[in-house]
Amino acid sequence: MNPSRPEPIQPLERPMRILVVDDLALNRDLLARRIQRLGHEAGIAVNGRDALDQLGQQEWDLVLLDITMPEMDGYETLSRIRASPKSAQLPVVMVSAIDETESVVRCLELGADDYLPKPFNPVVLQARIESSLAKKRLQDHKSQLLQALSRELQIGQRIQQGFLPMALPSVAGWSLGASCTPARQVGGDFYDAYALPGGALACVVADVCDKGVGAALYMALFRTLLRALATQAATDEPLPQTLVRSVAFVNDYIATVHGHENMFATVFFALLEPGSGRMHYLNAGHEAPFIQQAPTEAALRLDATGPAVGLEAGRRCTVQTVCLQPGARLLVYTDGASDALGASGPLGEAALAQVLARESGSAQALVDAACAQLAAHVGSFEPHDDVTLFCLAREGTRRAGG
């Protein structure tokens, strides 16, 4: 501590607002004076209805509520206080001359925080009031922290959305569609699509392990590194080499620099030659995408060609090549889609294959149909994982024998 520097002045606690509810003026005045002597602000309600009106119009920190009152007794007033979202967490101390265990138990069951018998003992009164107000201050502090955290997560959500393409590339003869929905405000899934200097179309779908803020930070790192490395490719670099080089660098960087965090991502990374329909791809431990060459053909799977990215330095994926014929469609998804839980269990991969076989519109229409089926399956169940869907479709009808 620097003795020459004065200690910062701590802000004083604000006076708390306490509502006294009693049908007898003598009791109201007595409690109000005691409250003011403790340095707090006192309000007065003459019955339960008056109390509910004031609670609806103003902010209060504590209610001292008499039980025996005409028109609406303290039990019913307490029940209505707890039933209102605005006042459900408001501390309430019941005040009554009824000193019976049954009455105390009933008040606590209805949600009262404490019980104060009449006549008032000044020391006990002060202790009950300060104890309840301490809980209220803690509650307010927690609420402020949660609001601040919520604002930070909203900012993080907007930033993360900025890592997704604002618009998918427009490629003659092809259509693209995508959807990415985090299970929480932010998540670890992402998709990307962009043109390389030589004219190839890069398509990426990845799933960073875990969920929430940590996964979102690594999502940004994986996405940025993959895009930066791929777009630096020389125009004469073979596309399979671009894939291997980009993913190898990211894998070794994550495993070496961030290996202590045990973070990794499954990645499907494809480079498409739009003119010929040739697609070079690697599947780093990702869910096997569906590829359907024609409506009458069963969908094929593009299985893993290597381990997830970031698990171990030096591990490599191999590159495979497939030709997408006119009318062909590719559906890439994360396990949050196939594993999505509903009343009947997980959605399953077969349901996604059925959407691919059933829908014949654009790539985005297929993605939208899959999202609708997913929403119908999940219903009111809470999402347990991020969900990403990406579709690439070649326009035209497949030639006979093609």
PDB file of C-alpha atoms in Angstrom, residues 90-382:
ATOM      1  CA  LEU A  90     -39.060  -9.762  -2.977  1.00  0.00           C
ATOM      2  CA  PRO A  91     -38.268 -10.490   0.709  1.00  0.00           C
ATOM      3  CA  VAL A  92     -41.404 -10.655   2.857  1.00  0.00           C
ATOM      4  CA  VAL A  93     -41.458 -10.806   6.658  1.00  0.00           C
ATOM      5  CA  MET A  94     -44.811 -11.780   8.155  1.00  0.00           C
ATOM      6  CA  VAL A  95     -45.904  -9.808  11.212  1.00  0.00           C
ATOM      7  CA  SER A  96     -48.628 -11.094  13.526  1.00  0.00           C
ATOM      8  CA  ALA A  97     -49.783 -11.546  17.093  1.00  0.00           C
ATOM      9  CA  ILE A  98     -50.679 -15.122  16.135  1.00  0.00           C
ATOM     10  CA  ASP A  99     -47.797 -16.995  17.715  1.00  0.00           C
ATOM     11  CA  GLU A 100     -48.707 -20.502  16.597  1.00  0.00           C
ATOM     12  CA  THR A 101     -46.496 -23.050  14.888  1.00  0.00           C
ATOM     13  CA  GLU A 102     -49.186 -23.812  12.314  1.00  0.00           C
ATOM     14  CA  SER A 103     -49.343 -20.152  11.256  1.00  0.00           C
ATOM     15  CA  VAL A 104     -45.554 -19.891  10.989  1.00  0.00           C
ATOM     16  CA  VAL A 105     -45.357 -23.055   8.896  1.00  0.00           C
ATOM     17  CA  ARG A 106     -48.126 -21.859   6.583  1.00  0.00           C
ATOM     18  CA  CYS A 107     -46.352 -18.531   6.005  1.00  0.00           C
ATOM     19  CA  LEU A 108     -43.063 -20.256   5.208  1.00  0.00           C
ATOM     20  CA  GLU A 109     -44.811 -22.684   2.840  1.00  0.00           C
ATOM     21  CA  LEU A 110     -46.351 -19.716   1.018  1.00  0.00           C
ATOM     22  CA  GLY A 111     -42.888 -18.218   0.526  1.00  0.00           C
ATOM     23  CA  ALA A 112     -42.313 -15.884   3.455  1.00  0.00           C
ATOM     24  CA  ASP A 113     -38.689 -15.189   4.301  1.00  0.00           C
ATOM     25  CA  ASP A 114     -39.175 -14.693   8.035  1.00  0.00           C
ATOM     26  CA  TYR A 115     -41.757 -14.288  10.790  1.00  0.00           C
ATOM     27  CA  LEU A 116     -41.967 -11.512  13.395  1.00  0.00           C
ATOM     28  CA  PRO A 117     -44.331 -11.823  16.368  1.00  0.00           C
ATOM     29  CA  LYS A 118     -46.154  -8.953  18.063  1.00  0.00           C
ATOM     30  CA  PRO A 119     -45.521  -7.077  20.306  1.00  0.00           C
ATOM     31  CA  PHE A 120     -42.299  -5.960  18.637  1.00  0.00           C
ATOM     32  CA  ASN A 121     -38.995  -6.455  20.359  1.00  0.00           C
ATOM     33  CA  PRO A 122     -36.804  -3.626  18.965  1.00  0.00           C
ATOM     34  CA  VAL A 123     -33.659  -5.763  18.885  1.00  0.00           C
ATOM     35  CA  VAL A 124     -35.402  -8.693  17.171  1.00  0.00           C
ATOM     36  CA  LEU A 125     -37.166  -6.302  14.774  1.00  0.00           C
ATOM     37  CA  GLN A 126     -33.856  -4.747  13.738  1.00  0.00           C
ATOM     38  CA  ALA A 127     -32.207  -8.161  13.344  1.00  0.00           C
ATOM     39  CA  ARG A 128     -35.030  -9.496  11.141  1.00  0.00           C
ATOM     40  CA  ILE A 129     -35.087  -6.372   8.993  1.00  0.00           C
ATOM     41  CA  GLU A 130     -31.312  -6.238   8.470  1.00  0.00           C
ATOM     42  CA  SER A 131     -31.124  -9.967   7.783  1.00  0.00           C
ATOM     43  CA  SER A 132     -33.801  -9.722   5.096  1.00  0.00           C
ATOM     44  CA  LEU A 133     -32.248  -6.603   3.583  1.00  0.00           C
ATOM     45  CA  ALA A 134     -28.848  -8.326   3.448  1.00  0.00           C
ATOM     46  CA  LYS A 135     -30.453 -11.084   1.358  1.00  0.00           C
ATOM     47  CA  LYS A 136     -32.030  -8.438  -0.880  1.00  0.00           C
ATOM     48  CA  ARG A 137     -28.680  -6.681  -1.406  1.00  0.00           C
ATOM     49  CA  LEU A 138     -27.071 -10.002  -2.335  1.00  0.00           C
ATOM     50  CA  GLN A 139     -29.931 -10.754  -4.678  1.00  0.00           C
ATOM     51  CA  ASP A 140     -29.603  -7.342  -6.331  1.00  0.00           C
ATOM     52  CA  HIS A 141     -25.855  -7.826  -6.702  1.00  0.00           C
ATOM     53  CA  LYS A 142     -26.333 -11.220  -8.337  1.00  0.00           C
ATOM     54  CA  SER A 143     -28.956  -9.747 -10.644  1.00  0.00           C
ATOM     55  CA  GLN A 144     -26.581  -6.968 -11.696  1.00  0.00           C
ATOM     56  CA  LEU A 145     -23.825  -9.493 -12.375  1.00  0.00           C
ATOM     57  CA  LEU A 146     -26.168 -11.639 -14.446  1.00  0.00           C
ATOM     58  CA  GLN A 147     -27.317  -8.612 -16.436  1.00  0.00           C
ATOM     59  CA  ALA A 148     -23.708  -7.616 -17.075  1.00  0.00           C
ATOM     60  CA  LEU A 149     -22.865 -11.164 -18.141  1.00  0.00           C
ATOM     61  CA  SER A 150     -25.891 -11.251 -20.416  1.00  0.00           C
ATOM     62  CA  ARG A 151     -24.790  -8.000 -22.087  1.00  0.00           C
ATOM     63  CA  GLU A 152     -21.280  -9.394 -22.576  1.00  0.00           C
ATOM     64  CA  LEU A 153     -22.672 -12.584 -24.094  1.00  0.00           C
ATOM     65  CA  GLN A 154     -24.892 -10.555 -26.426  1.00  0.00           C
ATOM     66  CA  ILE A 155     -21.811  -8.652 -27.591  1.00  0.00           C
ATOM     67  CA  GLY A 156     -19.976 -11.943 -28.017  1.00  0.00           C
ATOM     68  CA  GLN A 157     -22.891 -13.335 -29.996  1.00  0.00           C
ATOM     69  CA  ARG A 158     -22.839 -10.385 -32.402  1.00  0.00           C
ATOM     70  CA  ILE A 159     -19.060 -10.700 -32.804  1.00  0.00           C
ATOM     71  CA  GLN A 160     -19.292 -14.441 -33.433  1.00  0.00           C
ATOM     72  CA  GLN A 161     -22.033 -13.966 -36.006  1.00  0.00           C
ATOM     73  CA  GLY A 162     -19.589 -11.673 -37.779  1.00  0.00           C
ATOM     74  CA  PHE A 163     -17.290 -14.667 -38.277  1.00  0.00           C
ATOM     75  CA  LEU A 164     -19.962 -16.355 -40.366  1.00  0.00           C
ATOM     76  CA  PRO A 165     -20.336 -15.214 -43.991  1.00  0.00           C
ATOM     77  CA  MET A 166     -22.691 -12.252 -44.299  1.00  0.00           C
ATOM     78  CA  ALA A 167     -23.797 -13.778 -47.598  1.00  0.00           C
ATOM     79  CA  LEU A 168     -22.891 -17.034 -49.266  1.00  0.00           C
ATOM     80  CA  PRO A 169     -20.927 -16.749 -52.532  1.00  0.00           C
ATOM     81  CA  SER A 170     -22.850 -16.642 -55.799  1.00  0.00           C
ATOM     82  CA  VAL A 171     -21.426 -19.245 -58.167  1.00  0.00           C
ATOM     83  CA  ALA A 172     -22.847 -19.794 -61.640  1.00  0.00           C
ATOM     84  CA  GLY A 173     -24.492 -23.202 -61.877  1.00  0.00           C
ATOM     85  CA  TRP A 174     -24.471 -23.783 -58.141  1.00  0.00           C
ATOM     86  CA  SER A 175     -26.552 -22.894 -55.082  1.00  0.00           C
ATOM     87  CA  LEU A 176     -25.449 -22.798 -51.457  1.00  0.00           C
ATOM     88  CA  GLY A 177     -27.428 -22.833 -48.213  1.00  0.00           C
ATOM     89  CA  ALA A 178     -26.475 -22.795 -44.559  1.00  0.00           C
ATOM     90  CA  SER A 179     -27.736 -22.437 -40.994  1.00  0.00           C
ATOM     91  CA  CYS A 180     -25.835 -22.209 -37.693  1.00  0.00           C
ATOM     92  CA  THR A 181     -27.662 -22.190 -34.342  1.00  0.00           C
ATOM     93  CA  PRO A 182     -25.661 -22.270 -31.082  1.00  0.00           C
ATOM     94  CA  ALA A 183     -27.118 -24.144 -28.108  1.00  0.00           C
ATOM     95  CA  ARG A 184     -26.229 -21.163 -25.917  1.00  0.00           C
ATOM     96  CA  GLN A 185     -25.666 -17.502 -26.779  1.00  0.00           C
ATOM     97  CA  VAL A 186     -22.360 -18.459 -28.405  1.00  0.00           C
ATOM     98  CA  GLY A 187     -21.024 -21.803 -29.582  1.00  0.00           C
ATOM     99  CA  GLY A 188     -18.293 -23.753 -31.291  1.00  0.00           C
ATOM    100  CA  ASP A 189     -19.862 -24.613 -34.660  1.00  0.00           C
ATOM    101  CA  PHE A 190     -19.144 -22.637 -37.800  1.00  0.00           C
ATOM    102  CA  TYR A 191     -19.415 -22.802 -41.556  1.00  0.00           C
ATOM    103  CA  ASP A 192     -17.568 -20.812 -44.173  1.00  0.00           C
ATOM    104  CA  ALA A 193     -17.603 -20.422 -47.939  1.00  0.00           C
ATOM    105  CA  TYR A 194     -15.351 -18.220 -50.087  1.00  0.00           C
ATOM    106  CA  ALA A 195     -13.515 -18.108 -53.406  1.00  0.00           C
ATOM    107  CA  LEU A 196      -9.795 -18.835 -53.690  1.00  0.00           C
ATOM    108  CA  PRO A 197      -7.498 -16.803 -55.954  1.00  0.00           C
ATOM    109  CA  GLY A 198      -7.522 -19.534 -58.625  1.00  0.00           C
ATOM    110  CA  GLY A 199     -11.328 -19.625 -58.794  1.00  0.00           C
ATOM    111  CA  ALA A 200     -12.035 -22.648 -56.618  1.00  0.00           C
ATOM    112  CA  LEU A 201     -14.821 -22.463 -54.056  1.00  0.00           C
ATOM    113  CA  ALA A 202     -13.829 -23.294 -50.471  1.00  0.00           C
ATOM    114  CA  CYS A 203     -16.507 -24.811 -48.204  1.00  0.00           C
ATOM    115  CA  VAL A 204     -15.873 -25.516 -44.524  1.00  0.00           C
ATOM    116  CA  VAL A 205     -18.028 -26.917 -41.733  1.00  0.00           C
ATOM    117  CA  ALA A 206     -16.448 -27.440 -38.318  1.00  0.00           C
ATOM    118  CA  ASP A 207     -17.423 -28.330 -34.776  1.00  0.00           C
ATOM    119  CA  VAL A 208     -15.142 -27.240 -31.935  1.00  0.00           C
ATOM    120  CA  CYS A 209     -15.378 -29.484 -28.891  1.00  0.00           C
ATOM    121  CA  ASP A 210     -17.502 -28.294 -25.968  1.00  0.00           C
ATOM    122  CA  LYS A 211     -20.003 -25.420 -25.987  1.00  0.00           C
ATOM    123  CA  GLY A 212     -20.273 -21.854 -24.753  1.00  0.00           C
ATOM    124  CA  VAL A 213     -17.674 -19.103 -24.493  1.00  0.00           C
ATOM    125  CA  GLY A 214     -14.565 -21.293 -24.599  1.00  0.00           C
ATOM    126  CA  ALA A 215     -15.713 -23.102 -27.728  1.00  0.00           C
ATOM    127  CA  ALA A 216     -16.658 -19.774 -29.322  1.00  0.00           C
ATOM    128  CA  LEU A 217     -13.152 -18.361 -28.807  1.00  0.00           C
ATOM    129  CA  TYR A 218     -11.572 -21.396 -30.430  1.00  0.00           C
ATOM    130  CA  MET A 219     -14.187 -21.314 -33.181  1.00  0.00           C
ATOM    131  CA  ALA A 220     -12.911 -17.851 -34.124  1.00  0.00           C
ATOM    132  CA  LEU A 221      -9.318 -19.101 -34.067  1.00  0.00           C
ATOM    133  CA  PHE A 222      -9.967 -22.184 -36.209  1.00  0.00           C
ATOM    134  CA  ARG A 223     -12.082 -20.297 -38.726  1.00  0.00           C
ATOM    135  CA  THR A 224      -9.619 -17.408 -39.085  1.00  0.00           C
ATOM    136  CA  LEU A 225      -6.561 -19.626 -39.488  1.00  0.00           C
ATOM    137  CA  LEU A 226      -8.202 -21.932 -42.029  1.00  0.00           C
ATOM    138  CA  ARG A 227      -9.463 -19.066 -44.178  1.00  0.00           C
ATOM    139  CA  ALA A 228      -6.192 -17.103 -43.977  1.00  0.00           C
ATOM    140  CA  LEU A 229      -4.065 -20.102 -44.946  1.00  0.00           C
ATOM    141  CA  ALA A 230      -6.313 -21.257 -47.773  1.00  0.00           C
ATOM    142  CA  THR A 231      -6.635 -17.816 -49.364  1.00  0.00           C
ATOM    143  CA  GLN A 232      -2.845 -17.427 -49.339  1.00  0.00           C
ATOM    144  CA  ALA A 233      -2.521 -20.297 -51.805  1.00  0.00           C
ATOM    145  CA  ALA A 234      -0.603 -19.558 -54.995  1.00  0.00           C
ATOM    146  CA  THR A 235      -2.700 -19.831 -58.135  1.00  0.00           C
ATOM    147  CA  ASP A 236      -0.581 -22.764 -59.340  1.00  0.00           C
ATOM    148  CA  GLU A 237      -0.791 -24.726 -56.070  1.00  0.00           C
ATOM    149  CA  PRO A 238      -2.778 -27.956 -56.555  1.00  0.00           C
ATOM    150  CA  LEU A 239      -6.035 -27.857 -54.613  1.00  0.00           C
ATOM    151  CA  PRO A 240      -5.325 -31.052 -52.642  1.00  0.00           C
ATOM    152  CA  GLN A 241      -2.047 -29.500 -51.509  1.00  0.00           C
ATOM    153  CA  THR A 242      -3.871 -26.362 -50.376  1.00  0.00           C
ATOM    154  CA  LEU A 243      -6.165 -28.493 -48.242  1.00  0.00           C
ATOM    155  CA  VAL A 244      -3.359 -30.487 -46.642  1.00  0.00           C
ATOM    156  CA  ARG A 245      -1.138 -27.457 -46.047  1.00  0.00           C
ATOM    157  CA  SER A 246      -3.903 -25.363 -44.456  1.00  0.00           C
ATOM    158  CA  VAL A 247      -5.232 -28.040 -42.137  1.00  0.00           C
ATOM    159  CA  ALA A 248      -1.743 -29.281 -41.213  1.00  0.00           C
ATOM    160  CA  PHE A 249      -0.667 -25.819 -40.070  1.00  0.00           C
ATOM    161  CA  VAL A 250      -3.802 -25.322 -37.977  1.00  0.00           C
ATOM    162  CA  ASN A 251      -3.509 -28.779 -36.470  1.00  0.00           C
ATOM    163  CA  ASP A 252       0.115 -28.315 -35.449  1.00  0.00           C
ATOM    164  CA  TYR A 253      -0.461 -24.788 -34.160  1.00  0.00           C
ATOM    165  CA  ILE A 254      -3.407 -25.760 -31.957  1.00  0.00           C
ATOM    166  CA  ALA A 255      -1.750 -28.935 -30.686  1.00  0.00           C
ATOM    167  CA  THR A 256       1.548 -27.192 -29.921  1.00  0.00           C
ATOM    168  CA  VAL A 257       0.460 -23.782 -28.626  1.00  0.00           C
ATOM    169  CA  HIS A 258      -2.893 -24.667 -27.062  1.00  0.00           C
ATOM    170  CA  GLY A 259      -2.431 -28.358 -26.394  1.00  0.00           C
ATOM    171  CA  HIS A 260      -2.771 -27.852 -22.630  1.00  0.00           C
ATOM    172  CA  GLU A 261      -6.380 -26.789 -23.182  1.00  0.00           C
ATOM    173  CA  ASN A 262      -7.273 -30.071 -24.954  1.00  0.00           C
ATOM    174  CA  MET A 263      -9.286 -28.178 -27.567  1.00  0.00           C
ATOM    175  CA  PHE A 264      -9.844 -29.650 -31.003  1.00  0.00           C
ATOM    176  CA  ALA A 265     -12.308 -29.440 -33.880  1.00  0.00           C
ATOM    177  CA  THR A 266     -13.790 -31.861 -36.342  1.00  0.00           C
ATOM    178  CA  VAL A 267     -13.588 -30.308 -39.805  1.00  0.00           C
ATOM    179  CA  PHE A 268     -15.010 -31.022 -43.244  1.00  0.00           C
ATOM    180  CA  PHE A 269     -13.043 -28.913 -45.736  1.00  0.00           C
ATOM    181  CA  ALA A 270     -13.755 -29.048 -49.478  1.00  0.00           C
ATOM    182  CA  LEU A 271     -12.411 -27.170 -52.502  1.00  0.00           C
ATOM    183  CA  LEU A 272     -14.733 -27.230 -55.505  1.00  0.00           C
ATOM    184  CA  GLU A 273     -13.875 -26.636 -59.159  1.00  0.00           C
ATOM    185  CA  PRO A 274     -17.192 -25.081 -60.240  1.00  0.00           C
ATOM    186  CA  GLY A 275     -16.687 -25.675 -63.954  1.00  0.00           C
ATOM    187  CA  SER A 276     -16.027 -29.401 -63.831  1.00  0.00           C
ATOM    188  CA  GLY A 277     -17.808 -30.244 -60.576  1.00  0.00           C
ATOM    189  CA  ARG A 278     -14.680 -31.894 -59.167  1.00  0.00           C
ATOM    190  CA  MET A 279     -14.550 -31.542 -55.386  1.00  0.00           C
ATOM    191  CA  HIS A 280     -11.424 -32.252 -53.372  1.00  0.00           C
ATOM    192  CA  TYR A 281     -12.108 -32.765 -49.694  1.00  0.00           C
ATOM    193  CA  LEU A 282     -10.761 -33.955 -46.398  1.00  0.00           C
ATOM    194  CA  ASN A 283     -12.796 -35.039 -43.434  1.00  0.00           C
ATOM    195  CA  ALA A 284     -10.955 -34.508 -40.160  1.00  0.00           C
ATOM    196  CA  GLY A 285     -12.995 -36.650 -37.796  1.00  0.00           C
ATOM    197  CA  HIS A 286     -16.266 -34.962 -38.798  1.00  0.00           C
ATOM    198  CA  GLU A 287     -19.697 -36.487 -39.240  1.00  0.00           C
ATOM    199  CA  ALA A 288     -19.767 -38.120 -42.682  1.00  0.00           C
ATOM    200  CA  PRO A 289     -21.635 -35.746 -45.057  1.00  0.00           C
ATOM    201  CA  PHE A 290     -24.304 -37.044 -47.428  1.00  0.00           C
ATOM    202  CA  ILE A 291     -23.830 -36.751 -51.175  1.00  0.00           C
ATOM    203  CA  GLN A 292     -26.615 -37.611 -53.587  1.00  0.00           C
ATOM    204  CA  GLN A 293     -25.863 -37.595 -57.287  1.00  0.00           C
ATOM    205  CA  ALA A 294     -29.474 -38.035 -58.471  1.00  0.00           C
ATOM    206  CA  PRO A 295     -32.940 -38.224 -56.842  1.00  0.00           C
ATOM    207  CA  THR A 296     -33.259 -41.908 -57.776  1.00  0.00           C
ATOM    208  CA  GLU A 297     -29.932 -42.830 -56.184  1.00  0.00           C
ATOM    209  CA  ALA A 298     -29.213 -43.539 -52.545  1.00  0.00           C
ATOM    210  CA  ALA A 299     -27.074 -40.996 -50.752  1.00  0.00           C
ATOM    211  CA  LEU A 300     -23.399 -41.843 -50.297  1.00  0.00           C
ATOM    212  CA  ARG A 301     -21.256 -40.891 -47.299  1.00  0.00           C
ATOM    213  CA  LEU A 302     -17.947 -39.030 -47.287  1.00  0.00           C
ATOM    214  CA  ASP A 303     -16.240 -40.773 -44.376  1.00  0.00           C
ATOM    215  CA  ALA A 304     -13.382 -39.433 -42.270  1.00  0.00           C
ATOM    216  CA  THR A 305      -9.995 -39.218 -43.957  1.00  0.00           C
ATOM    217  CA  GLY A 306      -8.031 -38.401 -40.819  1.00  0.00           C
ATOM    218  CA  PRO A 307      -8.232 -37.347 -37.147  1.00  0.00           C
ATOM    219  CA  ALA A 308      -9.774 -34.200 -35.689  1.00  0.00           C
ATOM    220  CA  VAL A 309      -7.719 -31.022 -35.967  1.00  0.00           C
ATOM    221  CA  GLY A 310      -5.638 -30.065 -32.944  1.00  0.00           C
ATOM    222  CA  LEU A 311      -5.420 -33.449 -31.225  1.00  0.00           C
ATOM    223  CA  GLU A 312      -1.769 -34.189 -31.925  1.00  0.00           C
ATOM    224  CA  ALA A 313       0.981 -32.381 -33.823  1.00  0.00           C
ATOM    225  CA  GLY A 314       2.146 -34.140 -36.965  1.00  0.00           C
ATOM    226  CA  ARG A 315      -1.112 -35.998 -37.652  1.00  0.00           C
ATOM    227  CA  ARG A 316      -2.363 -35.550 -41.212  1.00  0.00           C
ATOM    228  CA  CYS A 317      -5.522 -36.072 -43.234  1.00  0.00           C
ATOM    229  CA  THR A 318      -5.622 -37.521 -46.723  1.00  0.00           C
ATOM    230  CA  VAL A 319      -7.533 -35.858 -49.547  1.00  0.00           C
ATOM    231  CA  GLN A 320     -10.250 -37.552 -51.600  1.00  0.00           C
ATOM    232  CA  THR A 321     -11.867 -36.360 -54.828  1.00  0.00           C
ATOM    233  CA  VAL A 322     -15.427 -36.777 -56.023  1.00  0.00           C
ATOM    234  CA  CYS A 323     -17.240 -35.313 -59.026  1.00  0.00           C
ATOM    235  CA  LEU A 324     -20.607 -33.673 -58.386  1.00  0.00           C
ATOM    236  CA  GLN A 325     -22.793 -34.336 -61.420  1.00  0.00           C
ATOM    237  CA  PRO A 326     -25.543 -31.925 -62.576  1.00  0.00           C
ATOM    238  CA  GLY A 327     -28.375 -32.198 -60.042  1.00  0.00           C
ATOM    239  CA  ALA A 328     -26.085 -33.485 -57.291  1.00  0.00           C
ATOM    240  CA  ARG A 329     -26.347 -32.218 -53.732  1.00  0.00           C
ATOM    241  CA  LEU A 330     -24.031 -32.315 -50.734  1.00  0.00           C
ATOM    242  CA  LEU A 331     -25.340 -32.020 -47.172  1.00  0.00           C
ATOM    243  CA  VAL A 332     -22.828 -31.382 -44.377  1.00  0.00           C
ATOM    244  CA  TYR A 333     -23.945 -31.223 -40.749  1.00  0.00           C
ATOM    245  CA  THR A 334     -22.613 -31.236 -37.189  1.00  0.00           C
ATOM    246  CA  ASP A 335     -23.554 -33.880 -34.650  1.00  0.00           C
ATOM    247  CA  GLY A 336     -25.831 -31.402 -32.907  1.00  0.00           C
ATOM    248  CA  ALA A 337     -28.311 -32.045 -35.745  1.00  0.00           C
ATOM    249  CA  SER A 338     -28.281 -35.833 -35.788  1.00  0.00           C
ATOM    250  CA  ASP A 339     -28.080 -36.078 -31.974  1.00  0.00           C
ATOM    251  CA  ALA A 340     -30.814 -33.499 -31.303  1.00  0.00           C
ATOM    252  CA  LEU A 341     -33.109 -34.925 -28.632  1.00  0.00           C
ATOM    253  CA  GLY A 342     -36.873 -34.960 -28.837  1.00  0.00           C
ATOM    254  CA  ALA A 343     -39.640 -36.964 -27.188  1.00  0.00           C
ATOM    255  CA  SER A 344     -38.770 -39.971 -29.383  1.00  0.00           C
ATOM    256  CA  GLY A 345     -35.014 -39.730 -28.786  1.00  0.00           C
ATOM    257  CA  PRO A 346     -32.262 -38.452 -31.119  1.00  0.00           C
ATOM    258  CA  LEU A 347     -33.248 -37.218 -34.566  1.00  0.00           C
ATOM    259  CA  GLY A 348     -30.767 -39.585 -36.236  1.00  0.00           C
ATOM    260  CA  GLU A 349     -28.842 -39.480 -39.486  1.00  0.00           C
ATOM    261  CA  ALA A 350     -31.579 -41.313 -41.387  1.00  0.00           C
ATOM    262  CA  ALA A 351     -33.924 -38.344 -40.914  1.00  0.00           C
ATOM    263  CA  LEU A 352     -31.377 -36.001 -42.519  1.00  0.00           C
ATOM    264  CA  ALA A 353     -30.948 -38.423 -45.432  1.00  0.00           C
ATOM    265  CA  GLN A 354     -34.718 -38.437 -45.911  1.00  0.00           C
ATOM    266  CA  VAL A 355     -34.771 -34.640 -46.156  1.00  0.00           C
ATOM    267  CA  LEU A 356     -32.013 -34.799 -48.766  1.00  0.00           C
ATOM    268  CA  ALA A 357     -33.991 -37.336 -50.810  1.00  0.00           C
ATOM    269  CA  ARG A 358     -37.325 -35.534 -50.413  1.00  0.00           C
ATOM    270  CA  GLU A 359     -36.443 -31.893 -51.064  1.00  0.00           C
ATOM    271  CA  SER A 360     -35.716 -30.914 -54.661  1.00  0.00           C
ATOM    272  CA  GLY A 361     -35.418 -27.127 -54.418  1.00  0.00           C
ATOM    273  CA  SER A 362     -32.422 -24.895 -53.868  1.00  0.00           C
ATOM    274  CA  ALA A 363     -29.680 -25.616 -51.373  1.00  0.00           C
ATOM    275  CA  GLN A 364     -31.119 -23.084 -48.920  1.00  0.00           C
ATOM    276  CA  ALA A 365     -34.607 -24.614 -49.292  1.00  0.00           C
ATOM    277  CA  LEU A 366     -33.144 -27.977 -48.341  1.00  0.00           C
ATOM    278  CA  VAL A 367     -31.419 -26.500 -45.295  1.00  0.00           C
ATOM    279  CA  ASP A 368     -34.630 -24.731 -44.264  1.00  0.00           C
ATOM    280  CA  ALA A 369     -36.569 -28.000 -44.578  1.00  0.00           C
ATOM    281  CA  ALA A 370     -34.014 -29.793 -42.415  1.00  0.00           C
ATOM    282  CA  CYS A 371     -34.218 -27.022 -39.797  1.00  0.00           C
ATOM    283  CA  ALA A 372     -38.030 -27.263 -39.780  1.00  0.00           C
ATOM    284  CA  GLN A 373     -37.904 -31.017 -39.282  1.00  0.00           C
ATOM    285  CA  LEU A 374     -35.342 -30.569 -36.535  1.00  0.00           C
ATOM    286  CA  ALA A 375     -37.503 -27.989 -34.740  1.00  0.00           C
ATOM    287  CA  ALA A 376     -40.563 -30.220 -34.979  1.00  0.00           C
ATOM    288  CA  HIS A 377     -38.595 -33.159 -33.588  1.00  0.00           C
ATOM    289  CA  VAL A 378     -37.051 -31.240 -30.666  1.00  0.00           C
ATOM    290  CA  GLY A 379     -40.292 -29.487 -29.705  1.00  0.00           C
ATOM    291  CA  SER A 380     -40.018 -28.035 -26.199  1.00  0.00           C
ATOM    292  CA  PHE A 381     -36.790 -29.871 -25.349  1.00  0.00           C
ATOM    293  CA  GLU A 382     -33.801 -27.673 -24.519  1.00  0.00           C
TER     294      GLU A 382
END
